[in-house]
Coordinates of C-alpha atoms and ligand atoms in Angstrom, one line a residue:
X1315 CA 20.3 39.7 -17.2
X1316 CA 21.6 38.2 -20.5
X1317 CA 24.2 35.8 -20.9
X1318 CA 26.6 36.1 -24.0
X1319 CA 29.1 33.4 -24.8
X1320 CA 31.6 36.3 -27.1
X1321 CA 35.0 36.2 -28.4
X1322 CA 36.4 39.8 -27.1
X1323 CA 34.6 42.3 -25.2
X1324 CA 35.4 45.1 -23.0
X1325 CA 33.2 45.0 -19.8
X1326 CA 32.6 47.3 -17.3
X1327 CA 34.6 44.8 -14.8
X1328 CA 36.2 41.1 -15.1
X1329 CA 35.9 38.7 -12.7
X1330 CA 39.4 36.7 -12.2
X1331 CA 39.8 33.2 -10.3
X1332 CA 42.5 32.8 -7.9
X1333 CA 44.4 29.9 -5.5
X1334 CA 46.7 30.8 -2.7
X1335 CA 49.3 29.6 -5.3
X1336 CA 48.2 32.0 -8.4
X1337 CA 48.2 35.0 -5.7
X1338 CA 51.5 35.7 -5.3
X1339 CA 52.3 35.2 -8.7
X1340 CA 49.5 37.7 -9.9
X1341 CA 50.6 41.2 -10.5
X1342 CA 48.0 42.5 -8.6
X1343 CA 49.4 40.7 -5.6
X1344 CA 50.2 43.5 -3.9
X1345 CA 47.4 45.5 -4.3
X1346 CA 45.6 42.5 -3.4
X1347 CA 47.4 42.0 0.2
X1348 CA 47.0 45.6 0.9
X1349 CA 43.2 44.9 0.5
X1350 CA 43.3 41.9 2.5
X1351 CA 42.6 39.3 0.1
X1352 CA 44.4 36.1 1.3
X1353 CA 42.5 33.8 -2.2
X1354 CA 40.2 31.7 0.5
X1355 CA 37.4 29.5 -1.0
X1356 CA 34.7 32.3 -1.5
X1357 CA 36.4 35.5 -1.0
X1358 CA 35.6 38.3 -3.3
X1359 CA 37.6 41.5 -4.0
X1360 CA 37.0 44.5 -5.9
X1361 CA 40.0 46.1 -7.8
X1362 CA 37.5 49.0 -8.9
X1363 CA 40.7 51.2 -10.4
X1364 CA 41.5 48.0 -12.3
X1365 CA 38.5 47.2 -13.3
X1366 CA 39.0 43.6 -11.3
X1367 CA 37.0 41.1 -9.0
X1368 CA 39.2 38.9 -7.7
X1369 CA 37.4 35.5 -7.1
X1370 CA 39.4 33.1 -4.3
X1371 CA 39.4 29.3 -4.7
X1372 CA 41.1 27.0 -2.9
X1373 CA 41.9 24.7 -6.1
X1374 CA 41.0 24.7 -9.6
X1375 CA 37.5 22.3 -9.2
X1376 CA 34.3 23.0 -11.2
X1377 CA 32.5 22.8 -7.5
X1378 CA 35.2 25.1 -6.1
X1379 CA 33.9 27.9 -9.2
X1380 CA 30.3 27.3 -9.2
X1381 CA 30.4 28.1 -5.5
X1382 CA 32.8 31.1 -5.6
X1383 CA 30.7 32.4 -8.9
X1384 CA 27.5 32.6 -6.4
X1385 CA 28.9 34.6 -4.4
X1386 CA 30.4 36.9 -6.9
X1387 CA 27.0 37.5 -8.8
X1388 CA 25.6 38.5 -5.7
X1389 CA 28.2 41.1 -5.4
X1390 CA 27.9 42.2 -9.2
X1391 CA 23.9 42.4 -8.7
X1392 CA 24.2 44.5 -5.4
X1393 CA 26.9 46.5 -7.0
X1394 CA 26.1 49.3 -10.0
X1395 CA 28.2 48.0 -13.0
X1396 CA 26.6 46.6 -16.0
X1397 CA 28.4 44.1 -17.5
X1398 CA 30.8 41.5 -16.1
X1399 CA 33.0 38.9 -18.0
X1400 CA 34.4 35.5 -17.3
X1401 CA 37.3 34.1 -19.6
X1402 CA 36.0 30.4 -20.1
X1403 CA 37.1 27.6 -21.2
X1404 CA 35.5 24.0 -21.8
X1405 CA 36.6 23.4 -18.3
X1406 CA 35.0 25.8 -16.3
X1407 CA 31.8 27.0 -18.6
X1408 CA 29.1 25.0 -16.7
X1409 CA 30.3 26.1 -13.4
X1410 CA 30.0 29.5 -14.2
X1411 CA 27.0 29.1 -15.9
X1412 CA 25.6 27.2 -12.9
X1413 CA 27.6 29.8 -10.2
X1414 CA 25.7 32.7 -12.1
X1415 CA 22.7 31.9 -12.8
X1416 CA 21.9 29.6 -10.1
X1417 CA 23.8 32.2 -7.7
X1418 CA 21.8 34.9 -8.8
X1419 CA 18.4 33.7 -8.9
X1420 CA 16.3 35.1 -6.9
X1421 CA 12.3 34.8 -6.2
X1422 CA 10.7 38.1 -6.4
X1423 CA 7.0 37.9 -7.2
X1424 CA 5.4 38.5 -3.6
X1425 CA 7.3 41.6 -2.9
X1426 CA 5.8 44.6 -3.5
X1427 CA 9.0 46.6 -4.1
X1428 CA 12.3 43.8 -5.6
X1429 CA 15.2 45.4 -5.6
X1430 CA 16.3 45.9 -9.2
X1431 CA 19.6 45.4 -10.4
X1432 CA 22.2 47.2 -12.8
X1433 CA 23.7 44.5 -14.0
X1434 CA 22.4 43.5 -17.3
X1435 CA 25.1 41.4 -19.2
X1436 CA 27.5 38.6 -18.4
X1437 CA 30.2 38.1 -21.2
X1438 CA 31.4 34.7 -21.2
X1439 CA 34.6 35.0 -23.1
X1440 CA 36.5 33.0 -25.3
X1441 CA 38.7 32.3 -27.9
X1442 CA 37.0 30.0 -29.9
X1443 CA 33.0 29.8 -29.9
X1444 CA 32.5 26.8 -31.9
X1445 CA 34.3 24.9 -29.7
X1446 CA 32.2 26.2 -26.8
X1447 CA 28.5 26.4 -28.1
X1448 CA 26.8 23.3 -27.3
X1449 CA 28.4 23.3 -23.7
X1450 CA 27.2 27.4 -23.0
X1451 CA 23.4 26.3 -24.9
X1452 CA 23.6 22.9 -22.7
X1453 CA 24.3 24.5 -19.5
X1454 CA 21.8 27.6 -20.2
X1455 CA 19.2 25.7 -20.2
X1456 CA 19.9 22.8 -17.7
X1457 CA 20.3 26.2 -15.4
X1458 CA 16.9 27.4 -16.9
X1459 CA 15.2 24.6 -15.6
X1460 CA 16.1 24.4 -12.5
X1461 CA 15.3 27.8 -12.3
X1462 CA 12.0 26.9 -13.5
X1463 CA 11.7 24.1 -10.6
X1464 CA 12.7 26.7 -8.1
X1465 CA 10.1 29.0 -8.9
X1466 CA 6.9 26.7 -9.1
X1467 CA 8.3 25.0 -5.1
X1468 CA 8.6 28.8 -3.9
X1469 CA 4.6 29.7 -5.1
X1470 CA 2.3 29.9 -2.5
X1471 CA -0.1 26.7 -1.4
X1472 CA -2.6 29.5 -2.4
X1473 CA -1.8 30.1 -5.8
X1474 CA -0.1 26.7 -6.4
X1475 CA -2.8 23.9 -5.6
X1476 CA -3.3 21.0 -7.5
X1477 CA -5.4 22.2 -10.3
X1478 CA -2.8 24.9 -10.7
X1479 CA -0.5 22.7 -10.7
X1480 CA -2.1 20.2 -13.9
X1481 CA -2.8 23.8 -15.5
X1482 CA 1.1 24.8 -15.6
X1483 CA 2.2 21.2 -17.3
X1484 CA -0.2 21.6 -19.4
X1485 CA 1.0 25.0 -20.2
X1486 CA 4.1 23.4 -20.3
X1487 CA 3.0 20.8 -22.6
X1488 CA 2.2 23.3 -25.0
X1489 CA 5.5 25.3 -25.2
X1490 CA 7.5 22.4 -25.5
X1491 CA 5.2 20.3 -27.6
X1492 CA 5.2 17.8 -24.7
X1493 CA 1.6 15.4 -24.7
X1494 CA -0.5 16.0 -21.9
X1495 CA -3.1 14.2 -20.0
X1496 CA -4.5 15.3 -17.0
X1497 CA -6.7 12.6 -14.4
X1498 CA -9.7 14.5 -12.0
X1499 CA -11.0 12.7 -9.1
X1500 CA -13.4 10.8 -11.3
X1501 CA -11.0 9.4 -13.1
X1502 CA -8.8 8.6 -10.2
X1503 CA -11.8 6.8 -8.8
X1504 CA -12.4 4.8 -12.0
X1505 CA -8.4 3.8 -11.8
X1506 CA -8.8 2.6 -8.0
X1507 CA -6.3 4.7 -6.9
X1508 CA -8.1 4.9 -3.3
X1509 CA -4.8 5.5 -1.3
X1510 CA -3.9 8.9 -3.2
X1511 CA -7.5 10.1 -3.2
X1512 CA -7.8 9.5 0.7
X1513 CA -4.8 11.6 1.2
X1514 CA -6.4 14.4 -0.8
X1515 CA -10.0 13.5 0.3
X1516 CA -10.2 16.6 3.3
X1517 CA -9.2 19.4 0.4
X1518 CA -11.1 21.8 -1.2
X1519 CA -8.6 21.2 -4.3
X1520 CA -9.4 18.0 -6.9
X1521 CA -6.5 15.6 -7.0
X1522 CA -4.7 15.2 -10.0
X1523 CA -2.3 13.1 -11.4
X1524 CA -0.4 14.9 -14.6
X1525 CA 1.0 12.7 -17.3
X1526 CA 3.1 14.2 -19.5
X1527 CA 5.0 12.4 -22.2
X1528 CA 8.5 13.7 -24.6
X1529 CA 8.5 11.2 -27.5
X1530 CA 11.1 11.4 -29.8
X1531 CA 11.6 9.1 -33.4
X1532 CA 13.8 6.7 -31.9
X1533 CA 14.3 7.0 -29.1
X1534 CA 17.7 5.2 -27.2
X1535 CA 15.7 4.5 -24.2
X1536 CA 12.2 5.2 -22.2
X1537 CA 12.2 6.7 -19.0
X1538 CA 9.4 7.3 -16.4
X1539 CA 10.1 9.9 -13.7
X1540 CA 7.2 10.1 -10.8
X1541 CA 7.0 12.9 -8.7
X1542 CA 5.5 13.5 -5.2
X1543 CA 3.6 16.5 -5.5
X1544 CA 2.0 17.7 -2.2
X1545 CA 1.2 21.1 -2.7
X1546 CA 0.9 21.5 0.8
X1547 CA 1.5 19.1 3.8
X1548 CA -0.6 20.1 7.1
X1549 CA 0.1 16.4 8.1
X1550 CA -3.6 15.7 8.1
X1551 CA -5.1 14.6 11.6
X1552 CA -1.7 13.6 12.5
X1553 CA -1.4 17.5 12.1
X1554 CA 2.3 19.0 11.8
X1555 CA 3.5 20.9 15.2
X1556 CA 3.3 25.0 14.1
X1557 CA 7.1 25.3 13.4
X1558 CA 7.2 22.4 11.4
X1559 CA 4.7 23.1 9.0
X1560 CA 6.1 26.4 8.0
X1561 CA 7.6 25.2 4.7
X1562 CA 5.9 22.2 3.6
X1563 CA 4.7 24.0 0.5
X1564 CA 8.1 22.5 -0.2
X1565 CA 6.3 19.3 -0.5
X1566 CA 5.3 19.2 -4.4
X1567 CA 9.4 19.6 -5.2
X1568 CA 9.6 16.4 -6.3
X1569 CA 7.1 17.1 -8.9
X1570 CA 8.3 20.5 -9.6
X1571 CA 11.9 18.7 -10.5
X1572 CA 9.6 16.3 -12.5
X1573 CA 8.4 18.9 -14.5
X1574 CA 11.6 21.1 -14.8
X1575 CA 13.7 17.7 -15.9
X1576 CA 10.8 17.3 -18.9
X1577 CA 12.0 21.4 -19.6
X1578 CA 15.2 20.3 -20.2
X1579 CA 15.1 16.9 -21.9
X1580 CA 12.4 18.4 -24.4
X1581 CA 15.0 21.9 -25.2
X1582 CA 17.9 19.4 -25.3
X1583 CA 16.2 17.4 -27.7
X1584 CA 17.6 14.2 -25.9
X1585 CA 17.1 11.0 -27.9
X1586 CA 15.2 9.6 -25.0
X1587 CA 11.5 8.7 -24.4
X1588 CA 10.5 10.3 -20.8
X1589 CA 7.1 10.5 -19.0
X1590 CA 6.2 12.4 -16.2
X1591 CA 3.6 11.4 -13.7
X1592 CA 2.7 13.1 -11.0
X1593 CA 0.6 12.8 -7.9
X1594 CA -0.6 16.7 -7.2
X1595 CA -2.7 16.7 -4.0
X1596 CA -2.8 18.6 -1.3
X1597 CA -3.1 17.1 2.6
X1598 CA -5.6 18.9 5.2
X1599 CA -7.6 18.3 7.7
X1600 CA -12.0 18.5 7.8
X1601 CA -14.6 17.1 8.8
X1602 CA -14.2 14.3 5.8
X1603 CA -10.9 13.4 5.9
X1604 CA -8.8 10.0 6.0
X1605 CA -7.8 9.0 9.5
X1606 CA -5.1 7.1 11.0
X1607 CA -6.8 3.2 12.0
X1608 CA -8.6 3.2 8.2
X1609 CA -7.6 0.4 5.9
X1610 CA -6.9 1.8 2.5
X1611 CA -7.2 -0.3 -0.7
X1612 CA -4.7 1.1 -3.1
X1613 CA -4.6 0.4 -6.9
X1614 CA -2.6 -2.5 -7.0
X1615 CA -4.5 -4.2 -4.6
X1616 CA -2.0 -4.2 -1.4
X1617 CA -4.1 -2.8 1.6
X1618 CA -2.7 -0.3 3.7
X1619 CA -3.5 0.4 7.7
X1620 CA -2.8 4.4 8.0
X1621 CA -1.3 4.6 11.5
X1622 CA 0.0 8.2 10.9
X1623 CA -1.9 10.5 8.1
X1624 CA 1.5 12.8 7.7
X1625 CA 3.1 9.6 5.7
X1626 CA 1.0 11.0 2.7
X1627 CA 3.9 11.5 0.4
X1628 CA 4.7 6.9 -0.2
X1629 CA 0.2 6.7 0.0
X1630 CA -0.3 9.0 -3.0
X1631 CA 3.2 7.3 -4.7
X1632 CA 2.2 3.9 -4.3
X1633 CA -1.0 4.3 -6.6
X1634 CA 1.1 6.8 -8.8
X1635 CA 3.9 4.1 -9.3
X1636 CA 1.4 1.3 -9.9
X1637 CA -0.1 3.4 -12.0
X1638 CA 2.4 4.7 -14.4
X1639 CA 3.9 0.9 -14.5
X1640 CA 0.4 -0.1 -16.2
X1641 CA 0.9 2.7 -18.6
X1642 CA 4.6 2.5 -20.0
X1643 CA 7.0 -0.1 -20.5
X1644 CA 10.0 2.0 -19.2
X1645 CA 13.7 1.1 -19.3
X1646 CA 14.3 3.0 -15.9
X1647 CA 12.0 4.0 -13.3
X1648 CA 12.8 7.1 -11.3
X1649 CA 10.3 8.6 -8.3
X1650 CA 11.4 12.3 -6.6
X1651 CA 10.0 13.3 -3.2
X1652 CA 10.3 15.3 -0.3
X1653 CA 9.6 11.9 1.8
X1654 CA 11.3 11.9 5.0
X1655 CA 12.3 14.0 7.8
X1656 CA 14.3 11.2 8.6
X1657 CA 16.6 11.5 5.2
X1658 CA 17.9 14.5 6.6
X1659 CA 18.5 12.8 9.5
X1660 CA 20.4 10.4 8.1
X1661 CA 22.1 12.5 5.2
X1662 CA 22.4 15.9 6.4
X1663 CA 20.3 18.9 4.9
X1664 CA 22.0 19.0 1.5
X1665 CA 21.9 16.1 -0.2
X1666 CA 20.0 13.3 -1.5
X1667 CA 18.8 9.6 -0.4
X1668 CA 19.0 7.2 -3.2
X1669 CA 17.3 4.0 -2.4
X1670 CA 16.9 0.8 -4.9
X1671 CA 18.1 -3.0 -6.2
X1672 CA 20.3 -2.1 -8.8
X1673 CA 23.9 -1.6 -8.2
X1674 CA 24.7 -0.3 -11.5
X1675 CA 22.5 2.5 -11.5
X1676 CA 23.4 3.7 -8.0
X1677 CA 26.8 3.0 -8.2
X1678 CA 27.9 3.3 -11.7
X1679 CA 25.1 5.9 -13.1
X1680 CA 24.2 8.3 -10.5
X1681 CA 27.0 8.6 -8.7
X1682 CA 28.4 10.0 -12.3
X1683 CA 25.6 11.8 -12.7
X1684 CA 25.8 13.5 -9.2
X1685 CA 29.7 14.1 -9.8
X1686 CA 29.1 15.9 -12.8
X1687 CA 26.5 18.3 -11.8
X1688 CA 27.8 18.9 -8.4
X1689 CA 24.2 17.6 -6.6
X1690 CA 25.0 15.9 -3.5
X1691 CA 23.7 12.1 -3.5
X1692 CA 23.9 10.0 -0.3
X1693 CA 23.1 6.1 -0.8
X1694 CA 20.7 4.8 2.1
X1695 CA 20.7 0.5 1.6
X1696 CA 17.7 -1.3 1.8
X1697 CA 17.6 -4.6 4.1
X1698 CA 15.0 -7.2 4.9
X1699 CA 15.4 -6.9 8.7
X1700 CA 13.5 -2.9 8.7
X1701 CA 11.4 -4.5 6.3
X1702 CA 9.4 -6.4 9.1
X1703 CA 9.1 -3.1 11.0
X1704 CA 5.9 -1.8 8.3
X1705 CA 4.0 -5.5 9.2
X1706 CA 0.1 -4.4 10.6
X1707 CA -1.8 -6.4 12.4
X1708 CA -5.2 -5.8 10.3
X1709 CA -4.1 -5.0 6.5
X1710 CA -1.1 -6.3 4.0
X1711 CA 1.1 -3.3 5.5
X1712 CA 1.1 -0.4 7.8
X1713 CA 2.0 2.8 6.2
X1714 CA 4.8 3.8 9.0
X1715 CA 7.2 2.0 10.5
X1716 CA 7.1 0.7 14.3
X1717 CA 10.1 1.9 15.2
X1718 CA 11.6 5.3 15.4
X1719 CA 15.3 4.8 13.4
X1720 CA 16.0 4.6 10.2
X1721 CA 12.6 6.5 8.8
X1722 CA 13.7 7.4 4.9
X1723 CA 14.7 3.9 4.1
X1724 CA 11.1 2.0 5.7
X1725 CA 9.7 4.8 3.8
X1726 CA 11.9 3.5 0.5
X1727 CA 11.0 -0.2 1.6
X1728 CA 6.9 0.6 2.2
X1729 CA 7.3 2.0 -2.0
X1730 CA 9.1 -1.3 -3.0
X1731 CA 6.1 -3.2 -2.0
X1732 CA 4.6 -1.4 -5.6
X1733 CA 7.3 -2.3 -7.7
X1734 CA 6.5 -5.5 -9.4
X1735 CA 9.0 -8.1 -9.9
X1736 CA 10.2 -7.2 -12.9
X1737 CA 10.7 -3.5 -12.3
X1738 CA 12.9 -4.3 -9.4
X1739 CA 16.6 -3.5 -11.1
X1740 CA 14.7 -0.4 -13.1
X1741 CA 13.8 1.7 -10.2
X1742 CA 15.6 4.3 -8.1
X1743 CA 13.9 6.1 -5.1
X1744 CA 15.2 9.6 -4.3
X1745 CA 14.2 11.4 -1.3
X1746 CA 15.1 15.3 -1.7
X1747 CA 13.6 16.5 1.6
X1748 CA 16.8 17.4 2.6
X1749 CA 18.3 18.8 -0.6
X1750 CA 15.1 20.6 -2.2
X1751 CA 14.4 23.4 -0.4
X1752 CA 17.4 25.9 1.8
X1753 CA 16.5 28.7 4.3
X1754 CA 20.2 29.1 4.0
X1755 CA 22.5 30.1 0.7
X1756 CA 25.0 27.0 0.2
X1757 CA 27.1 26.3 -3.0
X1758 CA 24.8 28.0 -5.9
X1759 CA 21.3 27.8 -3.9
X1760 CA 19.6 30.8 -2.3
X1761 CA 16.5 31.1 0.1
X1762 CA 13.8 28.8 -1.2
X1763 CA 13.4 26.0 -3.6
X1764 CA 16.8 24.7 -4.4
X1765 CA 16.1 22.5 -8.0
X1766 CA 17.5 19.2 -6.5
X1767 CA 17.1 16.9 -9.1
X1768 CA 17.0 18.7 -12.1
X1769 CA 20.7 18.4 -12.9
X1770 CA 21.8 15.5 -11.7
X1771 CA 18.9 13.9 -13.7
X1772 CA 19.4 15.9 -17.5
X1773 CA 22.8 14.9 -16.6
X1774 CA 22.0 11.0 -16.5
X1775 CA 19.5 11.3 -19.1
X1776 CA 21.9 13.4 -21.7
X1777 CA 24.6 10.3 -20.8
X1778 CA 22.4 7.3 -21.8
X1779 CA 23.5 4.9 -24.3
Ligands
LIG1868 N1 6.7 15.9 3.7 C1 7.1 15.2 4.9 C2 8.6 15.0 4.9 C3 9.4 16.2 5.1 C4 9.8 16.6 6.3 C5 9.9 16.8 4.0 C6 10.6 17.8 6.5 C7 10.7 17.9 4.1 C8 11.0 18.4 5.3 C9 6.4 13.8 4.9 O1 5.2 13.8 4.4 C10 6.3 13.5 6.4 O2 5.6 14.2 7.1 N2 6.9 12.4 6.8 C11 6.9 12.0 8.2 C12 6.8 10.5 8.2 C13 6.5 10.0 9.6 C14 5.1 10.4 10.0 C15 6.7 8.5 9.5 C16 8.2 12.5 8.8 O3 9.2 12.6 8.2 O4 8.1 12.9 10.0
LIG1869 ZN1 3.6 14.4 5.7
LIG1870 ZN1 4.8 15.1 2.8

């Protein structure tokens, strides 16, 4: 399906907004009532004589659109016109951008026969293009990426392992001239990064931790994003109960957003140094593997009692964070991870935990950034009181909690223990187990992988000063 931004075109069928207001003034109105259509949030309706899909919205908001465009994509794709148009306008653009392709993503390479659609091109139109270029090129490829995301989080544990992983950022690397250096076990070993290789210690996969760098001339600011990539979470001894399992090749998404963010900082050309670390291991059981009582000694010295071996995701973080704060200087400090069952507890299935010291970047900065792309971000605070809960008896901390409530922000406290001093203010924690991954359509995500991250964070990163 292309994607034209054009100044006049005559498509097989346009697609209209309208509120309960803009209804009865429409001059369709009546054909519209006849058919039922009453302009509720997410209502579609064909005016096929007219050439017409009416799109309802309860008011004129960019989330309103996006969500309304998703479900008139699916229509259009299901439906056997070829080409659609959209009158845009610096307003709306993204949303429809994000409503269509988002909307109408779909995951097709383990079926034997996809469905294929007519549809082949979406006309934005608009009066004047020059006015509307960098927003449509800005918004393509924001989209792209999390597109990108989406499809490596819906691959198979099979086909998507850690080597796998390393070997699509580096094929990454190499499209979008990003720097690439990939870490085998050996070099893990050499690094002292004990905790992560533990957790991937009972796979037939090597560990890897990908670092991937975007350096522009001069750049405004540096940035290190770290990514929990579990390519798949069994639990380990502390094995997963059968229903809750199904899914956890969702684990790696914070990884996979790692890698789709690079996508689009490196095709925006954003004036901003960013590196990518990653922590790609994968968490099973055998005859060799790490065991909840052992005392782990991670990189940065802090030795951890493993009470429960499905708290993988902050063991293989702590060395990866410790890690990537020996190697870069950064201005901000950002990790992504599926961590917690409890975040969705706490949050709700949609949207994201952000855990950390600094007010302005929670407050001032992310909250923009979420309110801009339409991601849903949820701040969980940190206090000293749950802190106590991670004490062991026999090493520096225990890698779970003691108690049962408040689970996504003991896991944010148990990563703070790796952020030294002076990192404190330059890290954010967000926990996307909630948000990353849908069995349900909502807004613009389908079945699968969802992209969390990727937008709000090319949003942030396009904003810095
Ligand atoms: N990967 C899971 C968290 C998760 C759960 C993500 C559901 C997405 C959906 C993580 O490794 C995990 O298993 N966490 C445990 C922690 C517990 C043992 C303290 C959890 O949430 O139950
Ligand atoms: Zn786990
Ligand atoms: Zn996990």
């Amino acid at each position: 399906m292309n994607i034209d931004l054009v100044r006049d075109i005559k498509s097989d069928i346009k697609v209209e907004f309208l509120d309960k207001a803009s209804l009865k003034e429409n001059k369709r109105y009546k054909k519209l009532k006849k058919a039922g259509f009453k302009a509720e949030q997410d209502s579609i309706c064909f005016l096929h004589e007219k050439s017409i899909l009416a799109c309802g919205i309860e008011d004129n908001t960019t989330d309103n659109i996006r969500s309304v465009c998703s479900v008139a994509i699916k229509a259009l794709k299901s439906s056997n016109y070829k080409s659609a148009s959209f009158d845009v306008d610096t307003k709306n653009i993204k949303a429809i951008i994000e409503g269509v392709v988002l909307g109408g993503y779909e995951f097709n390479e383990y079926k034997s026969k996809p469905t294929k659609s007519k549809l082949k091109n979406i006309y934005l139109a608009c009066g004047n293009i020059d006015k509307l270029k960098d927003s449509f090129q800005e918004a393509i490829v924001v989209a792209e990426a999390t597109c990108f995301t989406r499809d490596i989080v819906n691959t198979t544990p099979e086909d998507l392992n850690p080597p796998s992983f390393a070997k699509l950022a580096k094929k990454l690397a190499k499209s979008n001239n990003l720097k690439c250096n990939i870490l085998g076990e050996k070099a893990l070993k050499k690094e002292k990064m004990n905790s992560m290789l533990a957790v991937g210690r009972a796979s037939v996969h090597e560990s890897k931790l990908i670092h991937l760098t975007y350096k522009p001339k001069s750049p405004k600011k540096v940035i290190s994003l770290i990514g929990k990539g579990l390519t798949y979470d069994s639990g380990g001894l502390s094995l997963k109960p059968a229903t809750s399992m199904v899914t956890m090749k969702m684990d790696k998404a914070g990884g996979c957003a790692v890698l789709g963010i690079m996508k689009a900082v490196s095709e925006l050309k954003l004036d901003v140094e960013v590196h990518a670390f990653i922590g790609a291991v994968e968490n099973m059981v055998s005859g060799d593997a790490y065991k909840p009582d052992d005392v782990l000694v991670s990189r940065s010295g802090t030795t951890i009692e493993v009470r429960n071996t499905d708290a993988e995701g902050r063991l293989v973080l702590c060395d990866v964070l410790d890690y990537a704060q020996d190697k870069i200087d950064a201005d901000y400090m950002f990790d992504f991870a599926t961590l917690t069952g409890a975040c969705m507890v706490a949050l709700g299935q949609y949207t994201t935990g952000m855990m950390g010291h600094s007010t302005k970047i929670k407050h001032a900065f992310m909250m923009k950034a979420a309110q801009d792309s339409g991601e849903l971000i949820g701040h969980l605070p940190f206090n000293g009181h749950l802190k106590k809960l991670l004490k062991s008896g026999i090493a520096d901390t225990s890698n779970i909690s003691s108690k049962p409530y408040g689970g996504a922000i003991t896991a944010g406290l148990f990563l703070d223990k790796f952020i030294r001093e002076e990192n404190k203010d330059k890290w954010m924690h967000f926990d996307i187990a909630g948000s990353a991954y849908t069995e349900t359509p909502w807004d613009c995500n389908v079945y699968g992988g969802t992209g969390a991250g990727v937008r709000f964070m090319s949003s942030f990163l396009k904003d810095i000063k």
